XYZ file of C-alpha atoms in Angstrom:
425
model
C 0.306 -0.281 -0.111
C 1.680 3.296 -0.873
C 0.245 7.008 -0.334
C -2.296 8.556 -2.554
C -2.915 5.221 -4.030
C -4.522 2.779 -1.908
C -8.485 2.725 -1.479
C -10.277 2.619 1.456
C -11.105 -1.049 2.419
C -14.964 -2.339 3.030
C -14.392 -2.525 6.379
C -13.344 1.700 6.215
C -17.061 2.278 4.416
C -19.318 0.264 7.280
C -17.846 3.015 9.517
C -18.627 5.688 6.939
C -22.049 4.105 7.049
C -22.900 4.266 10.716
C -26.561 5.576 11.683
C -27.102 8.469 13.552
C -27.281 8.323 17.056
C -29.904 8.263 18.152
C -30.182 11.490 21.032
C -29.105 13.502 17.833
C -31.639 15.300 16.154
C -30.994 16.781 12.535
C -32.243 20.336 10.624
C -32.480 21.748 7.394
C -29.779 22.538 5.000
C -27.618 24.966 6.507
C -24.754 26.761 3.652
C -21.055 27.178 4.681
C -19.532 30.381 2.966
C -15.672 29.930 2.858
C -15.087 33.024 1.037
C -11.826 35.227 0.060
C -8.846 34.167 2.296
C -10.185 31.373 4.126
C -7.571 31.356 7.627
C -7.971 28.585 10.209
C -10.064 31.143 12.634
C -12.228 31.850 9.262
C -13.037 28.110 8.700
C -14.015 27.704 12.280
C -16.249 30.286 12.672
C -17.828 29.322 9.414
C -18.346 25.650 10.376
C -19.598 26.822 13.951
C -22.610 26.701 11.900
C -22.327 23.137 11.713
C -22.379 22.664 15.185
C -25.102 24.905 17.150
C -25.666 24.284 20.719
C -27.167 21.854 22.340
C -26.352 19.383 19.695
C -29.299 19.415 17.308
C -26.757 18.266 13.942
C -27.807 19.868 9.982
C -28.967 16.432 8.083
C -27.862 18.648 4.987
C -24.775 20.222 4.600
C -23.814 23.224 1.776
C -19.792 23.995 1.331
C -19.717 26.537 -0.752
C -16.112 27.647 -2.078
C -17.422 29.577 -5.319
C -15.821 32.719 -3.630
C -12.331 31.152 -1.956
C -9.638 33.660 -3.392
C -6.889 30.716 -1.282
C -7.616 28.393 1.068
C -4.485 27.178 3.735
C -3.558 23.674 3.250
C -4.518 22.558 7.480
C -8.200 24.023 6.127
C -8.481 21.690 3.918
C -7.723 19.360 5.901
C -9.888 20.046 9.181
C -12.918 19.857 6.036
C -12.228 16.430 5.308
C -12.482 15.646 8.996
C -15.868 17.596 9.073
C -16.735 15.616 5.652
C -15.695 12.406 7.394
C -17.681 12.749 10.206
C -20.922 13.748 8.504
C -20.513 10.852 6.555
C -19.914 8.315 9.089
C -22.851 10.193 11.151
C -25.053 9.546 7.386
C -25.436 12.802 7.145
C -25.800 14.272 3.547
C -22.736 16.955 2.339
C -23.030 18.795 -1.160
C -19.789 21.541 -2.605
C -19.754 24.465 -5.116
C -16.676 24.306 -6.179
C -14.503 27.265 -6.575
C -13.838 29.799 -9.817
C -10.938 30.392 -9.265
C -8.092 28.418 -11.311
C -5.547 28.990 -9.351
C -7.360 27.222 -6.194
C -9.019 24.581 -8.565
C -4.765 23.984 -9.400
C -3.930 24.003 -5.951
C -6.457 21.439 -4.777
C -5.996 19.170 -8.010
C -2.125 18.859 -7.700
C -1.773 18.153 -3.856
C -4.044 15.422 -4.433
C -7.591 17.081 -2.878
C -10.087 14.965 -4.214
C -8.760 11.567 -3.866
C -7.193 12.038 -0.510
C -10.915 12.858 0.560
C -12.564 9.763 -0.782
C -9.813 7.809 1.105
C -10.900 9.435 4.351
C -14.652 10.243 3.551
C -15.414 6.856 1.403
C -17.215 10.022 -0.870
C -15.751 10.670 -4.344
C -16.009 14.887 -4.377
C -17.602 15.184 -7.387
C -20.644 13.064 -6.628
C -21.095 15.628 -4.075
C -20.924 18.656 -6.300
C -24.272 20.713 -7.051
C -25.486 20.164 -10.398
C -24.718 23.410 -11.222
C -21.798 24.240 -10.045
C -19.679 22.618 -12.753
C -21.331 24.953 -15.105
C -20.793 27.781 -13.298
C -16.763 26.896 -13.212
C -17.107 26.201 -17.707
C -18.793 30.266 -17.436
C -15.976 32.032 -15.364
C -13.382 30.159 -17.327
C -14.802 31.342 -20.370
C -14.946 34.905 -19.083
C -11.589 34.947 -17.469
C -9.298 33.908 -20.221
C -5.649 34.260 -20.198
C -5.687 36.021 -16.732
C -3.267 35.888 -13.603
C -3.871 34.408 -10.602
C -1.850 34.346 -6.830
C 0.208 30.967 -7.083
C 0.398 28.211 -4.381
C 3.272 26.099 -3.159
C 6.935 26.537 -3.542
C 9.019 27.393 -6.280
C 10.013 24.610 -8.851
C 13.561 25.526 -9.099
C 15.555 26.797 -6.097
C 19.438 28.086 -5.635
C 21.541 26.470 -3.585
C 22.782 28.635 -0.731
C 26.260 28.305 -2.395
C 24.716 29.588 -6.120
C 26.663 27.298 -7.923
C 24.254 25.107 -8.842
C 19.695 25.146 -9.357
C 17.633 22.611 -8.814
C 14.351 21.790 -10.593
C 11.652 20.154 -8.889
C 8.478 19.326 -8.272
C 7.455 20.076 -5.243
C 4.375 18.358 -4.821
C 5.373 15.022 -5.021
C 6.863 16.029 -1.569
C 4.006 17.877 -0.415
C 0.975 17.173 -1.345
C -1.991 15.169 0.701
C -0.465 11.436 1.676
C -2.801 8.558 3.022
C -2.613 5.469 4.963
C -5.662 3.466 5.831
C -4.665 1.680 9.050
C -7.328 -1.172 9.373
C -5.432 -2.532 5.674
C -2.152 -1.958 7.725
C -3.807 -4.028 10.714
C -4.132 -6.780 8.073
C -1.058 -7.036 7.441
C 1.774 -10.337 8.437
C 4.376 -7.702 9.197
C 4.477 -7.273 12.843
C 6.508 -3.849 12.769
C 3.967 -2.171 9.516
C 3.188 0.574 11.641
C 6.780 1.220 12.020
C 7.491 1.040 8.473
C 5.147 3.179 7.026
C 6.560 5.684 8.908
C 10.223 5.183 8.130
C 9.206 5.666 4.334
C 7.618 8.564 4.883
C 10.244 10.606 6.945
C 12.868 8.865 4.010
C 11.108 11.154 1.446
C 11.601 14.163 3.908
C 15.650 13.219 3.720
C 15.852 13.762 0.197
C 18.668 14.147 -0.820
C 17.349 17.475 -3.731
C 14.736 18.120 -0.790
C 17.125 18.212 2.081
C 19.101 20.756 0.202
C 16.287 23.184 -0.144
C 14.727 23.075 3.324
C 18.781 23.717 4.135
C 18.502 26.952 1.943
C 14.638 27.718 3.685
C 14.931 26.441 7.143
C 19.053 26.853 7.776
C 21.436 24.235 9.298
C 18.882 22.923 11.179
C 16.472 22.110 8.052
C 16.895 18.239 8.691
C 14.996 18.703 11.840
C 11.667 18.763 10.275
C 12.148 14.578 9.350
C 11.808 13.924 13.418
C 8.265 16.394 12.842
C 6.956 13.773 10.644
C 8.042 10.598 12.491
C 6.566 12.324 16.403
C 3.956 13.668 14.766
C 3.065 9.986 12.375
C 3.495 7.892 14.947
C 1.435 9.440 17.018
C -1.296 10.064 14.598
C -0.594 5.960 14.215
C -1.271 5.227 17.838
C -4.621 6.708 18.484
C -7.389 4.610 19.656
C -9.558 4.054 16.736
C -7.778 5.198 14.112
C -8.933 3.973 10.220
C -7.605 6.830 8.086
C -4.157 9.395 8.498
C -3.416 11.779 6.267
C -0.400 14.191 6.191
C 0.023 17.032 4.067
C 2.776 20.397 3.267
C 2.489 23.587 1.746
C 4.553 26.891 2.438
C 2.482 30.128 2.866
C 3.718 32.631 -0.298
C 3.825 35.955 0.854
C 2.172 38.687 -2.119
C 3.549 41.453 0.517
C 7.312 39.665 0.421
C 7.295 38.473 -3.619
C 8.681 35.178 -1.407
C 7.476 32.127 0.720
C 6.998 33.063 4.361
C 6.793 29.622 6.409
C 6.335 25.698 5.653
C 3.364 24.207 6.860
C 2.969 20.798 7.691
C -0.533 18.965 8.807
C -0.971 15.444 10.338
C -4.837 14.100 10.851
C -5.811 10.845 12.002
C -9.841 9.690 12.908
C -9.304 8.260 15.839
C -10.464 9.206 19.595
C -9.190 12.823 20.526
C -5.967 12.441 22.101
C -5.680 13.293 25.726
C -9.194 10.583 26.297
C -7.230 8.024 25.980
C -4.871 9.266 28.602
C -8.024 10.883 30.981
C -9.379 6.838 30.411
C -6.073 5.538 32.606
C -6.773 7.938 35.104
C -10.061 7.553 35.736
C -9.064 3.563 35.901
C -7.208 4.655 38.157
C -3.575 4.165 36.154
C -0.219 5.161 35.863
C 0.740 7.606 32.226
C 4.121 7.756 34.303
C 6.348 5.810 31.911
C 9.873 5.319 32.822
C 11.647 8.503 31.306
C 9.534 10.714 33.039
C 12.109 11.122 36.160
C 14.859 11.445 34.159
C 12.991 13.824 31.365
C 14.174 17.879 31.457
C 10.996 20.253 32.907
C 9.500 21.805 30.777
C 7.596 25.018 31.635
C 3.218 26.261 29.920
C 2.707 29.763 30.823
C -0.581 29.892 29.681
C -1.823 33.029 28.545
C -4.466 34.120 30.070
C -8.453 33.716 28.953
C -11.409 33.025 29.867
C -13.686 30.735 28.381
C -15.566 27.345 29.398
C -14.508 26.793 32.869
C -10.659 27.036 31.477
C -7.445 28.688 33.628
C -7.151 32.364 33.246
C -3.625 32.289 33.498
C -1.103 30.291 34.624
C 2.123 28.870 34.563
C 2.418 24.963 34.703
C 5.407 22.518 34.615
C 5.701 18.969 33.286
C 6.328 18.008 37.328
C 2.903 19.005 37.725
C 1.835 15.499 36.380
C -2.554 15.628 36.150
C -4.924 13.238 38.783
C -8.132 11.944 38.098
C -9.794 15.361 39.969
C -7.348 17.129 37.584
C -10.088 19.166 34.777
C -9.633 18.468 30.686
C -7.458 21.083 30.332
C -4.541 19.736 32.490
C -5.035 16.885 30.615
C -4.554 18.224 27.555
C -2.124 20.007 28.543
C 0.070 16.601 30.356
C 0.106 15.088 26.496
C 3.539 17.168 25.625
C 5.070 16.538 28.946
C 7.951 14.414 27.916
C 7.772 10.982 30.304
C 3.501 10.898 29.848
C 2.505 8.331 27.602
C -1.760 6.050 27.272
C 1.370 3.329 26.469
C 4.127 4.415 29.489
C 4.638 0.922 29.825
C 5.856 0.885 25.570
C 3.914 -1.542 24.788
C 3.240 -0.015 20.627
C 6.579 2.777 21.269
C 8.797 3.087 18.160
C 11.155 5.896 18.225
C 14.099 6.945 15.406
C 15.589 8.675 18.585
C 19.335 7.619 18.974
C 19.542 4.025 20.749
C 20.509 4.729 24.462
C 19.189 8.280 24.379
C 15.981 9.363 26.916
C 14.927 11.128 23.786
C 14.272 7.255 22.504
C 12.225 6.330 25.924
C 8.489 6.285 25.801
C 6.645 8.459 26.792
C 9.007 11.556 24.773
C 7.277 11.988 20.912
C 5.463 14.981 21.367
C 8.069 16.756 23.479
C 10.424 15.816 20.868
C 7.967 17.489 18.688
C 7.088 20.656 20.127
C 11.453 20.914 21.143
C 12.458 20.615 17.150
C 9.732 22.780 15.749
C 9.579 24.870 18.172
C 12.845 25.572 19.960
C 15.368 24.362 16.870
C 13.538 25.633 14.334
C 11.751 28.810 15.662
C 8.043 27.508 14.636
C 5.125 26.751 16.422
C 2.242 23.591 16.626
C -1.352 23.826 17.125
C -2.798 20.661 18.449
C -7.135 20.367 17.225
C -8.778 16.821 19.267
C -11.746 16.705 20.914
C -13.551 19.953 21.914
C -9.936 20.887 22.791
C -7.646 23.481 20.348
C -4.313 24.160 21.976
C -1.202 26.255 20.102
C 2.285 26.202 21.471
C 4.983 28.509 21.186
C 8.603 29.601 22.050
C 7.850 32.133 25.380
C 11.197 33.386 25.039
C 13.681 32.469 21.216
C 16.771 32.559 24.232
C 15.001 30.451 26.628
C 14.538 27.128 25.658
C 11.618 24.509 26.857
C 9.223 27.536 28.494
C 6.538 27.264 26.097
C 3.668 29.875 25.645
C 0.583 27.728 25.391
C -3.328 28.989 24.262
C -6.062 26.892 25.032
C -9.564 27.035 24.299
C -12.646 25.185 23.699
C -15.086 24.895 21.095
C -17.449 22.274 19.345
C -16.319 18.846 19.146
C -14.133 17.940 15.803
C -13.257 14.990 14.383
C -10.423 12.943 14.717
C -6.921 14.907 15.524
C -5.128 17.191 13.643
C -1.608 18.584 14.424
C -0.606 22.034 12.712
C 3.322 23.043 12.248
C 4.091 26.128 11.022
C 8.321 26.989 10.538
C 9.384 30.698 8.871
C 11.145 29.992 5.939
C 14.643 32.450 5.082
């Protein structure tokens, strides 16, 4: 099974056709307009209409992309998650296609339709409104030869020494990749999951791509493969996950006329990651792995806010392990603590870190990820899981292992999504 070529299994499709839970009522069609530049904030505001208070879900939803002029790759991933949730609940979703050729070209080149079908069980074009294609054709006839903004990396980069130019069709590295965990489980090979992660990490160590990352991220560009390894290993281990996606893209700044940052997104359709920690705590079981005592102490400065009973500003260290009485936000945060794990014995543990080091021990995965992405590469990491959103950034560039954290609570997201944003140039 290879990314973008694996079709969903019969078992996957059984999930997509599951009946709507009896306690959920449905309402008439809701139209979701995603217009202009669609950021994650704009996407969440628009999708709020599909998640009204009280759990009354719209039986039919229309996702209107006609006026979309730019959509971030994390929004496309979240859109897949939204439709996958609706498919599993037996609800109907239809689409209006973007009129913008740049947006359509990006979605086509990055393999959105194939990833969408694999993760949701729904062929995108069968869900498109009947007259949407006519409007797209009419738009193209009127706007022949017009120029539109671009997506993604330039296809040619100069290396730092300035002596050669690297022609590279980068969408083969950065487009949507898909894995069906159900298919992998049917394999007899015991290390199947490990090998899938290793194969994906190997794409990010391709010699040509490494030259591009070195140019854009500097001498620590190779740490991107660590980010990919930890995020994917995390996704494959989530309970109930049958579909895993990753995708990447650069965000081009029209003002600066250059790529501004590299975004990497990872999604799985498993249970909320913090729920497995919560289950162990509620059962009186430990979440402390053997690496806890020897791990460095991390400091998390939680940004002040007062929403949903969450803290109004606090400082929490990784030594403050949550208990069964702890609020959910503390359990969510503890997933980042080195030495804290829902699998403290390491029964399903797998690491590419150097053998014999603390970094390769159970419970170090997500702390390794934020160390690489935030402390080493100067980026940010956002987690979306269940009802919680958490964003991690550096509290001070001069002080590693001290992080600024924003935790908010909203409507329940389907699965788990990690978004890593790394500054370029």
